[in-house]
Amino acid sequence: MSEMTAVVLPEWGGDLSIESVPRPEPGSGEIRVAVRACAVTRTVENAVQGGLSDDPALTPRVPGHEFAGVVDAVGAEVTGIEAGDRVLAYFYLTCGTCDACRRGERNRCTDFSGWLGVDRDGAYAEYATIPAANAVPIPDDLGFPAAALAADGLATPLHVCERTGVGDDDTVLVVGGAGRIGIHLSQLAANRGAHVLAADVNERRLAHIEEVTGPAVTTVDASREDVPEQVRDVTPYTDGPTVAVDTVGDVETLEDAWETLAMGGQVVTLTTHHDRSFAPLLKEFVVRETSIVGSRYATPDQVVRAARLFADNRVSPVVRREIGFDDVAATHRELRAGDTFGTTVLTPR
Ligand SMILES: [Zn+2]
């Protein structure tokens, strides 16, 4: 049997190591993808720590879900995809037959069977097999690292914008603006005409936002005590953000966002961290007619359109650096420390 190189997690919360493992064969309804780019992100770090599932039966596991590559082999019962096709991967493992899946809302599948890189091996490897239903074609003029980021890094912000109807009458506060979700959300919301405030916690991260977005986005220093005052200072013509998006799950910052929210405003949460909660007084919802909105990944259609947004240069994919297998574990240590910005992408070849 052929072997391949992969980064393997021995147990949830364990140390990643480079190993030679059997190259996977595509089963019925599956394809094998030669991985060309896989994002190394906080979402994967959360999964590695057992944040999505901590079932010991699922390890050892190859993590990594936000990836793109070239179809290398096709299993039985697969139609419409052939070797040589360029694809990216939809993150969720879904049934395809429940009401939500039939509507195209696969992020709301009621017979959900998990995540790539958690419930089956992901793409910190030379090859990954995925259900053919998870393959999304890549526009010809889009490179693999950008295609990988479209799968989650831009599709998730697109879902947020469509769930909340972000448009040119909105002021959007992005908490965690320098992260891979935040930096793409800030650009996307600005393109939709919104006034965007991107909050982050240190000078390097704030400088990174300014470098990427230019004058379209106003930065807010979330390391300071006076976040509500800063937000009021930069929104003189409105009564605050109409949409505040929490990309990091920091409860204090979320409370600041809630406090500054405009009448009728929406707070959006994306966090999957188990132990964090946020519970304003019920009265506050009524007095200001505010909402808290959960936003769960994206639909396959939104993933297709996210790839198109990158290919058409309407949003810039923010790739900080490309690395080989040797640097994956060190990048996860940096992610754990929390002081990174931009997205690191593993390019196995
Ligand atoms: Zn379903």
Short mmCIF file of N, CA and C in Angstrom, two decimals, residues 4 10 17 21 30 39 79 83 97 103 105 113 119 122 140 171 178 187 197 203 213 242 257 262 272 280 313 323:
data_model
loop_
_atom_site.label_atom_id
_atom_site.label_comp_id
_atom_site.label_asym_id
_atom_site.label_seq_id
_atom_site.Cartn_x
_atom_site.Cartn_y
_atom_site.Cartn_z
N MET A 4 1.84 8.02 2.65
CA MET A 4 1.89 9.48 2.46
C MET A 4 2.33 10.13 3.77
N PRO A 10 -2.45 12.34 18.13
CA PRO A 10 -2.63 11.01 18.75
C PRO A 10 -3.89 10.93 19.61
N SER A 17 2.24 15.36 15.40
CA SER A 17 3.52 14.86 14.92
C SER A 17 3.43 14.46 13.46
N VAL A 21 1.84 7.58 6.87
CA VAL A 21 0.61 6.79 7.10
C VAL A 21 0.12 6.25 5.76
N GLU A 30 -17.08 8.70 -2.59
CA GLU A 30 -16.01 9.60 -2.12
C GLU A 30 -15.00 9.89 -3.24
N ALA A 39 -5.55 25.55 5.38
CA ALA A 39 -5.35 26.62 6.36
C ALA A 39 -5.10 26.04 7.75
N THR A 79 -20.49 10.68 -9.68
CA THR A 79 -20.66 11.22 -11.03
C THR A 79 -20.38 12.72 -11.00
N ALA A 83 -10.83 12.87 -12.04
CA ALA A 83 -9.44 13.16 -11.70
C ALA A 83 -8.98 14.37 -12.49
N THR A 97 -30.25 14.58 2.84
CA THR A 97 -31.65 14.21 2.60
C THR A 97 -32.65 14.84 3.58
N ARG A 103 -33.19 21.95 1.27
CA ARG A 103 -33.31 23.38 0.97
C ARG A 103 -31.97 24.01 0.60
N GLU A 105 -29.60 24.26 2.83
CA GLU A 105 -29.06 24.79 4.08
C GLU A 105 -28.35 23.67 4.84
N SER A 113 -23.37 14.69 10.78
CA SER A 113 -22.46 13.64 11.26
C SER A 113 -21.05 14.17 11.52
N ASP A 119 -14.38 14.19 12.62
CA ASP A 119 -15.07 12.90 12.55
C ASP A 119 -14.53 12.00 11.44
N GLY A 122 -8.76 14.80 8.01
CA GLY A 122 -8.74 16.03 7.25
C GLY A 122 -7.51 16.14 6.37
N ASP A 140 -11.33 28.86 -12.32
CA ASP A 140 -10.03 28.63 -12.98
C ASP A 140 -8.96 29.62 -12.54
N THR A 171 -23.69 50.03 10.35
CA THR A 171 -22.38 50.19 10.96
C THR A 171 -22.05 48.85 11.59
N ALA A 178 -8.61 41.18 13.23
CA ALA A 178 -7.38 40.76 12.55
C ALA A 178 -7.33 39.26 12.30
N GLN A 187 -13.55 43.34 5.18
CA GLN A 187 -13.51 43.72 3.77
C GLN A 187 -14.87 43.55 3.10
N LEU A 197 -16.12 48.98 11.67
CA LEU A 197 -15.20 49.20 12.78
C LEU A 197 -14.61 47.85 13.13
N GLU A 203 -1.18 46.33 18.97
CA GLU A 203 -0.76 47.22 17.88
C GLU A 203 -0.46 46.48 16.60
N THR A 213 -6.99 46.56 4.88
CA THR A 213 -8.27 47.17 4.49
C THR A 213 -8.14 48.63 4.06
N THR A 242 -24.98 48.80 14.17
CA THR A 242 -26.24 48.09 13.96
C THR A 242 -26.02 46.58 13.94
N ALA A 257 -19.64 45.35 23.14
CA ALA A 257 -20.38 45.44 21.88
C ALA A 257 -21.87 45.62 22.15
N ALA A 262 -26.61 49.92 18.49
CA ALA A 262 -27.66 50.87 18.14
C ALA A 262 -29.03 50.30 18.48
N THR A 272 -17.63 28.64 19.13
CA THR A 272 -18.02 27.26 19.46
C THR A 272 -17.35 26.81 20.76
N PRO A 280 -27.60 39.00 28.71
CA PRO A 280 -28.13 40.32 29.10
C PRO A 280 -29.51 40.18 29.74
N ASN A 313 -11.53 39.37 -7.29
CA ASN A 313 -10.78 40.42 -6.57
C ASN A 313 -11.68 41.41 -5.84
N ILE A 323 3.56 27.34 4.65
CA ILE A 323 4.51 26.51 5.40
C ILE A 323 4.44 25.06 4.91
#
